[in-house]
Coordinates of C-alpha atoms in Angstrom, one line a residue:
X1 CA 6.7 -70.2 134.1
X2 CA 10.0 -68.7 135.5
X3 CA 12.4 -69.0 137.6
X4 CA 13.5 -66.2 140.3
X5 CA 16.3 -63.9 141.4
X6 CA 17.4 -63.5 138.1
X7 CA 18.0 -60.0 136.1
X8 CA 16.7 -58.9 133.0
X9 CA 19.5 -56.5 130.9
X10 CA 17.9 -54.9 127.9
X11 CA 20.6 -52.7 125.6
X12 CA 19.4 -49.9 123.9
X13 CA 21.1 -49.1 120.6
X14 CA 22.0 -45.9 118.5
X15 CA 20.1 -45.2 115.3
X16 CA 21.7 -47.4 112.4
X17 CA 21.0 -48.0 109.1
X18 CA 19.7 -51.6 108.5
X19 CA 18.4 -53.3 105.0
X20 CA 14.7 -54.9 106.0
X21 CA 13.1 -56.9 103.5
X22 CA 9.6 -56.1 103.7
X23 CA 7.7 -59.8 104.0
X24 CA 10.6 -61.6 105.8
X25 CA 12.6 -62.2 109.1
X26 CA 15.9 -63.6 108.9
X27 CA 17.4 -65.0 112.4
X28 CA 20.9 -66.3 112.8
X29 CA 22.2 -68.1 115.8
X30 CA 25.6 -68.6 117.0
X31 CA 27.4 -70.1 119.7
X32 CA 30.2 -67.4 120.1
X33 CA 32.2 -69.7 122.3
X34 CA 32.5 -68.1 125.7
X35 CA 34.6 -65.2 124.0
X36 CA 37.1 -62.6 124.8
X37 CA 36.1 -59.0 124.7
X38 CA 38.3 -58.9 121.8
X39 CA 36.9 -61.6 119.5
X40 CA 33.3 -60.4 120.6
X41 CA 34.4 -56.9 118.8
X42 CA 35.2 -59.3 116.0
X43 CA 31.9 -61.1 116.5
X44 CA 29.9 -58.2 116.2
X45 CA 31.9 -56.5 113.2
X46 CA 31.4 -60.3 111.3
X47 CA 26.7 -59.9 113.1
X48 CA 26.5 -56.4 111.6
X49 CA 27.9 -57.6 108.3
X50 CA 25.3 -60.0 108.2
X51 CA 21.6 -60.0 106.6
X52 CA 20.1 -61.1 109.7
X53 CA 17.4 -59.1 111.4
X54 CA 17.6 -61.3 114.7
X55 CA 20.9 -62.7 116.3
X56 CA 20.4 -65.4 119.0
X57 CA 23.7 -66.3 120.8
X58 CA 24.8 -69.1 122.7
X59 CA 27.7 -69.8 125.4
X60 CA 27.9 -66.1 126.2
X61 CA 30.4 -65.5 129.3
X62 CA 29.1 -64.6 132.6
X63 CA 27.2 -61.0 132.5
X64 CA 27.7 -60.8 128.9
X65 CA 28.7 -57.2 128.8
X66 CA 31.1 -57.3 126.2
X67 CA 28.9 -58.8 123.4
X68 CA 26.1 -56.5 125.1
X69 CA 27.7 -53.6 124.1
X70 CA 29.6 -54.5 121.2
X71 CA 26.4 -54.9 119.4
X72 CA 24.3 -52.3 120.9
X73 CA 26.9 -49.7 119.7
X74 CA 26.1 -51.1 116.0
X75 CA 22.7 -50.9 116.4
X76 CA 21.1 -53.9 117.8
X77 CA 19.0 -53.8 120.6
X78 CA 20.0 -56.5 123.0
X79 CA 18.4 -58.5 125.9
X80 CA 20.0 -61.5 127.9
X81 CA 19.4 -62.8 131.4
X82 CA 21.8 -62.0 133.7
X83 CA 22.6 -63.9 137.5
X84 CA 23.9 -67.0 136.5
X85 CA 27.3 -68.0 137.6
X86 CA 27.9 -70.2 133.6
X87 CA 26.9 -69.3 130.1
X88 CA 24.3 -66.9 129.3
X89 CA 22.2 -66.3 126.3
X90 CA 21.6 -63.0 124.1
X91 CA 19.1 -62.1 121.6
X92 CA 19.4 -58.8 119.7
X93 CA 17.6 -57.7 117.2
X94 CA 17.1 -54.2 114.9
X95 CA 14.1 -54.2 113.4
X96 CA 10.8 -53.0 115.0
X97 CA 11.0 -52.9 119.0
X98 CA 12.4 -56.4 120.8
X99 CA 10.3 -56.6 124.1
X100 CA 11.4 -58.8 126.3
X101 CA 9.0 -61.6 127.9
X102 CA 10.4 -62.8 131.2
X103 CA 7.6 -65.1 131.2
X104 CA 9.4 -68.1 129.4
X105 CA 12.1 -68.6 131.8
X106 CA 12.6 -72.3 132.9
X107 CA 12.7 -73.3 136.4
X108 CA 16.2 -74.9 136.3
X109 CA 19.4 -72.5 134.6
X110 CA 17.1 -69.4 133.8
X111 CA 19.9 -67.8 132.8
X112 CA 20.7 -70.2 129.6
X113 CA 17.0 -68.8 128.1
X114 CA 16.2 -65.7 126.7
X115 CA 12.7 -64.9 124.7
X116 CA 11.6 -61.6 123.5
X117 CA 8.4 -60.1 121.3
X118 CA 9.8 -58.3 118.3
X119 CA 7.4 -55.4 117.2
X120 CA 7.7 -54.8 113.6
X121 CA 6.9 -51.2 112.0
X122 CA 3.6 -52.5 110.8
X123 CA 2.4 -54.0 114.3
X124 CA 3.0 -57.5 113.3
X125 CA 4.9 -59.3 116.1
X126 CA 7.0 -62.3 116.2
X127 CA 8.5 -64.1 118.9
X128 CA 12.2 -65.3 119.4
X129 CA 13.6 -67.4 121.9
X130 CA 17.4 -68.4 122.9
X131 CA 18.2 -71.6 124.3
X132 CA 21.5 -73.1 124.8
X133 CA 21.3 -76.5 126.6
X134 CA 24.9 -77.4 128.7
X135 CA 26.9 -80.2 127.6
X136 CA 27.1 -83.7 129.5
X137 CA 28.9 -81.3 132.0
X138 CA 31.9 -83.3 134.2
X139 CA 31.9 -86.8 135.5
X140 CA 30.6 -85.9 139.5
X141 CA 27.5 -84.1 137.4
X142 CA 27.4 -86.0 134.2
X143 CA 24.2 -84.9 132.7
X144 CA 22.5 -83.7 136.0
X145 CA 22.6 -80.1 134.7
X146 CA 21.8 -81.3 131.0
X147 CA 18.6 -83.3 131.7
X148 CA 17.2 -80.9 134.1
X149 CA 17.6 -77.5 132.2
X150 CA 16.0 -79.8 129.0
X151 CA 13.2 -81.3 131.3
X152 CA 12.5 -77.5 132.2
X153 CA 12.5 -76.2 128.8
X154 CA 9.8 -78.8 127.9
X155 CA 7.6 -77.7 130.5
X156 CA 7.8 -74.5 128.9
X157 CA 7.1 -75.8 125.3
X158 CA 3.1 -75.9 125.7
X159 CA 2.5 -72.8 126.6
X160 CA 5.3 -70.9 125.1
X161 CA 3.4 -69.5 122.2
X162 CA 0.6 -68.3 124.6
X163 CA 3.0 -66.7 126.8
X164 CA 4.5 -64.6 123.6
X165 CA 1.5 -63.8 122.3
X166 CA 2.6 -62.9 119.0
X167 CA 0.6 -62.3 115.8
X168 CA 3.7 -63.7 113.3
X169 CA 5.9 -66.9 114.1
X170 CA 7.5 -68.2 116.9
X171 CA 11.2 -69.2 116.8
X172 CA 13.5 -71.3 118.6
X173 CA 16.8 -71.0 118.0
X174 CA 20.4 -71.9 119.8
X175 CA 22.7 -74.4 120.9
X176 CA 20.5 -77.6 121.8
X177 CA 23.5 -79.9 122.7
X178 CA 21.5 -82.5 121.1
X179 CA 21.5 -84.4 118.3
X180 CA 17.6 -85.6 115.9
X181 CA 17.8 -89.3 115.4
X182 CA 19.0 -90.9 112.7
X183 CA 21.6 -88.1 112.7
X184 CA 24.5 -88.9 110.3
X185 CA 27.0 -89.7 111.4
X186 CA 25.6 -92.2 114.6
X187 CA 26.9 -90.8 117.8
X188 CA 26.9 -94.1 120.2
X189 CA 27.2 -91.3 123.5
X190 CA 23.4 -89.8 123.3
X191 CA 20.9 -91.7 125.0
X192 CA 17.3 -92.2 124.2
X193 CA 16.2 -88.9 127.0
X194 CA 18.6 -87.0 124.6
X195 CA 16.4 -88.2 121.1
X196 CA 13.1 -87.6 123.0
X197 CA 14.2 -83.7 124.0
X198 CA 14.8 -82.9 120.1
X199 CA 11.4 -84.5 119.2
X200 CA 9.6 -82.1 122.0
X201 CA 9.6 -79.6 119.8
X202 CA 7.4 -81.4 116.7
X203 CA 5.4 -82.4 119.5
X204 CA 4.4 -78.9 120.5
X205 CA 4.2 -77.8 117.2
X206 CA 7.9 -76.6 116.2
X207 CA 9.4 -77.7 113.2
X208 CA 13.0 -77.9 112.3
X209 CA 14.0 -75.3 110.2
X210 CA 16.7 -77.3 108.8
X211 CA 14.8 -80.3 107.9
X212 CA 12.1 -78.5 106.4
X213 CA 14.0 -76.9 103.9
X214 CA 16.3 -80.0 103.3
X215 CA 14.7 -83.5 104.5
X216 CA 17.6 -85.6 103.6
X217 CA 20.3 -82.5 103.7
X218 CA 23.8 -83.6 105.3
X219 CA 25.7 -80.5 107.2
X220 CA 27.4 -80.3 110.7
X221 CA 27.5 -76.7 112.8
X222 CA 30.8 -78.4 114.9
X223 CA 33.4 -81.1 114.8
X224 CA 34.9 -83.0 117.6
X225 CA 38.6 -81.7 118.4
X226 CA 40.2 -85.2 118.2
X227 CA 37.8 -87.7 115.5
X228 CA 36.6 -84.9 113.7
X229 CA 33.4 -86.0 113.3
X230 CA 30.6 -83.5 112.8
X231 CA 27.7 -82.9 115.2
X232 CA 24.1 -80.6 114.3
X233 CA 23.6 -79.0 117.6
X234 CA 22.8 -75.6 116.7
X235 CA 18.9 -75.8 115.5
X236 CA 16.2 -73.2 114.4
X237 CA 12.9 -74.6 115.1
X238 CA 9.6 -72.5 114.2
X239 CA 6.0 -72.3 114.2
X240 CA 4.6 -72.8 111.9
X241 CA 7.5 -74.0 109.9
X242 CA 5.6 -73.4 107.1
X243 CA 6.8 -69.8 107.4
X244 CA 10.8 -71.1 106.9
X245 CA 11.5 -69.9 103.3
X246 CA 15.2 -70.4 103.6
X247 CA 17.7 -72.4 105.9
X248 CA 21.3 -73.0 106.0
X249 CA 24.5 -73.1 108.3
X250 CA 27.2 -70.6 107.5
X251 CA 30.5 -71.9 108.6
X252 CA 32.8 -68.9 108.3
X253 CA 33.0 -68.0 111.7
X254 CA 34.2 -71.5 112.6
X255 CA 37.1 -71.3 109.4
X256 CA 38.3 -68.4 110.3
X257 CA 38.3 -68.9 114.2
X258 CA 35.5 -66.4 115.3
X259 CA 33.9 -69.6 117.0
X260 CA 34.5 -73.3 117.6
X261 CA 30.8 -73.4 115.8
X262 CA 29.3 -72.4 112.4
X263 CA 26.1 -69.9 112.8
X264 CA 22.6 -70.9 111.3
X265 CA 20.7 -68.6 109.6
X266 CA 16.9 -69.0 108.3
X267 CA 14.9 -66.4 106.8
X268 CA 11.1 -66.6 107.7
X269 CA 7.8 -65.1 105.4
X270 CA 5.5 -62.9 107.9
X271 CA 2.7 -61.4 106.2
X272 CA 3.6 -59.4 103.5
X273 CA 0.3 -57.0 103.2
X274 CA 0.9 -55.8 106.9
X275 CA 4.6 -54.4 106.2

């Protein structure tokens, strides 16, 4: 299922002090905006003061150090894929054990996927994946990067559960450059191959986090710089969405200039008599 060449970097953090709830995962994704090593201090101070047990984040810069060690020295345990010459993806977690499965790695832009197996204290596992999907990219490659890195990623849809092999839920979560239909407001740009890569994921059995928890709800995670109209690109899908207790975007990190995005959180039931 992957792709080759590419390096798998696993942080391992200190002991820290962390509030779990017993019966629930909370994940948060954020696109942190190809930042500095000083706002990604200020990224992780604004993670750690957070609830979430899981971080997923999107447009990380090229080896991803800084985040890397930014939140492994507060206690997260961090993975990413390293070897791509673009954006990277993290996942960091600190709860349980993360694992990391190099097994879901798509064959185009491995680099922009990252997918571990979280061990919780009680052996109950859960499965977290990072995706963040390039933009329309610039006029000579208009959507040549986009459309292959999507096609790849639903290749990997089928079988992605199987390859976690998890006893909890599986969840999705990142930047998807992509918008569901019907999306408010109408964005004339995306094209039907666009609609059809959102509705993959119902079709292998992820639901959006979102939409389950508010089917007609109205909220944006960014806004174009010049009409100001908002976009839902960041998504948390999960199987079974059933499990999605709780889902909202949090948009201080885009008010207060941590990010040109807001994050998403979405807290998750696991099995309460096995924690």
């Amino acid at each position: 299922m992957g792709g080759a060449g590419h390096q798998q970097l696993s942080f391992s953090p200190p002991e820290a002090q962390h509030d779990v709830r017993p019966g629930q995962v909370r994940v948060l994704t954020l696109n942190v905006q190809h930042a500095s090593p000083s706002r990604s201090r200020r990224q992780a101070d604004w993670l750690t003061g957070q609830d979430a047990d899981v971080v997923v984040l999107t447009e990380v810069t090229p080896g991803g150090h800084s985040i890397a060690q930014e939140l492994s020295e507060r206690g997260f345990a961090v993975h990413l894929a390293d070897g791509g010459s673009d954006y990277l993806t993290v996942v960091a977690s600190r709860v349980g054990k993360q694992e990391p499965v190099p097994e879901v790695r798509p064959g185009h832009l491995p680099h922009r996927c990252a997918a571990v197996r979280v061990h919780l204290d009680d052996g109950l596992t859960v499965g977290v994946v990072g995706l963040y999907v390039p933009s329309r990219g610039p006029r000579e490659r208009r959507n040549v990067d986009k459309r292959a890195f999507q096609n790849a990623v639903v290749e990997l849809l089928p079988d992605m559960a199987g390859e976690l092999a998890v006893t909890g839920p599986v969840v999705i979560a990142g930047d998807l450059n992509v918008v569901e239909r019907g999306h408010r407001p109408h964005h004339t740009v995306f094209g039907a191959w666009e609609y059809e890569f959102y509705a993959a994921f119902a079709a292998a059995g992820y639901g959006d986090a979102f939409r389950h928890c508010h089917p007609d709800g109205l909220d944006h995670s960014w806004y174009g710089r010049r009409s100001g109209e908002g976009y839902r690109f960041d998504h948390i899908f999960s199987s079974p969405v059933a499990a999605v207790v709780d889902c909202r975007y949090v948009h201080e990190p885009r008010t207060t200039g941590l990010s040109d995005h807001a994050a998403m959180t979405a807290t998750l039931a696991v099995p309460a008599s096995t924690l």
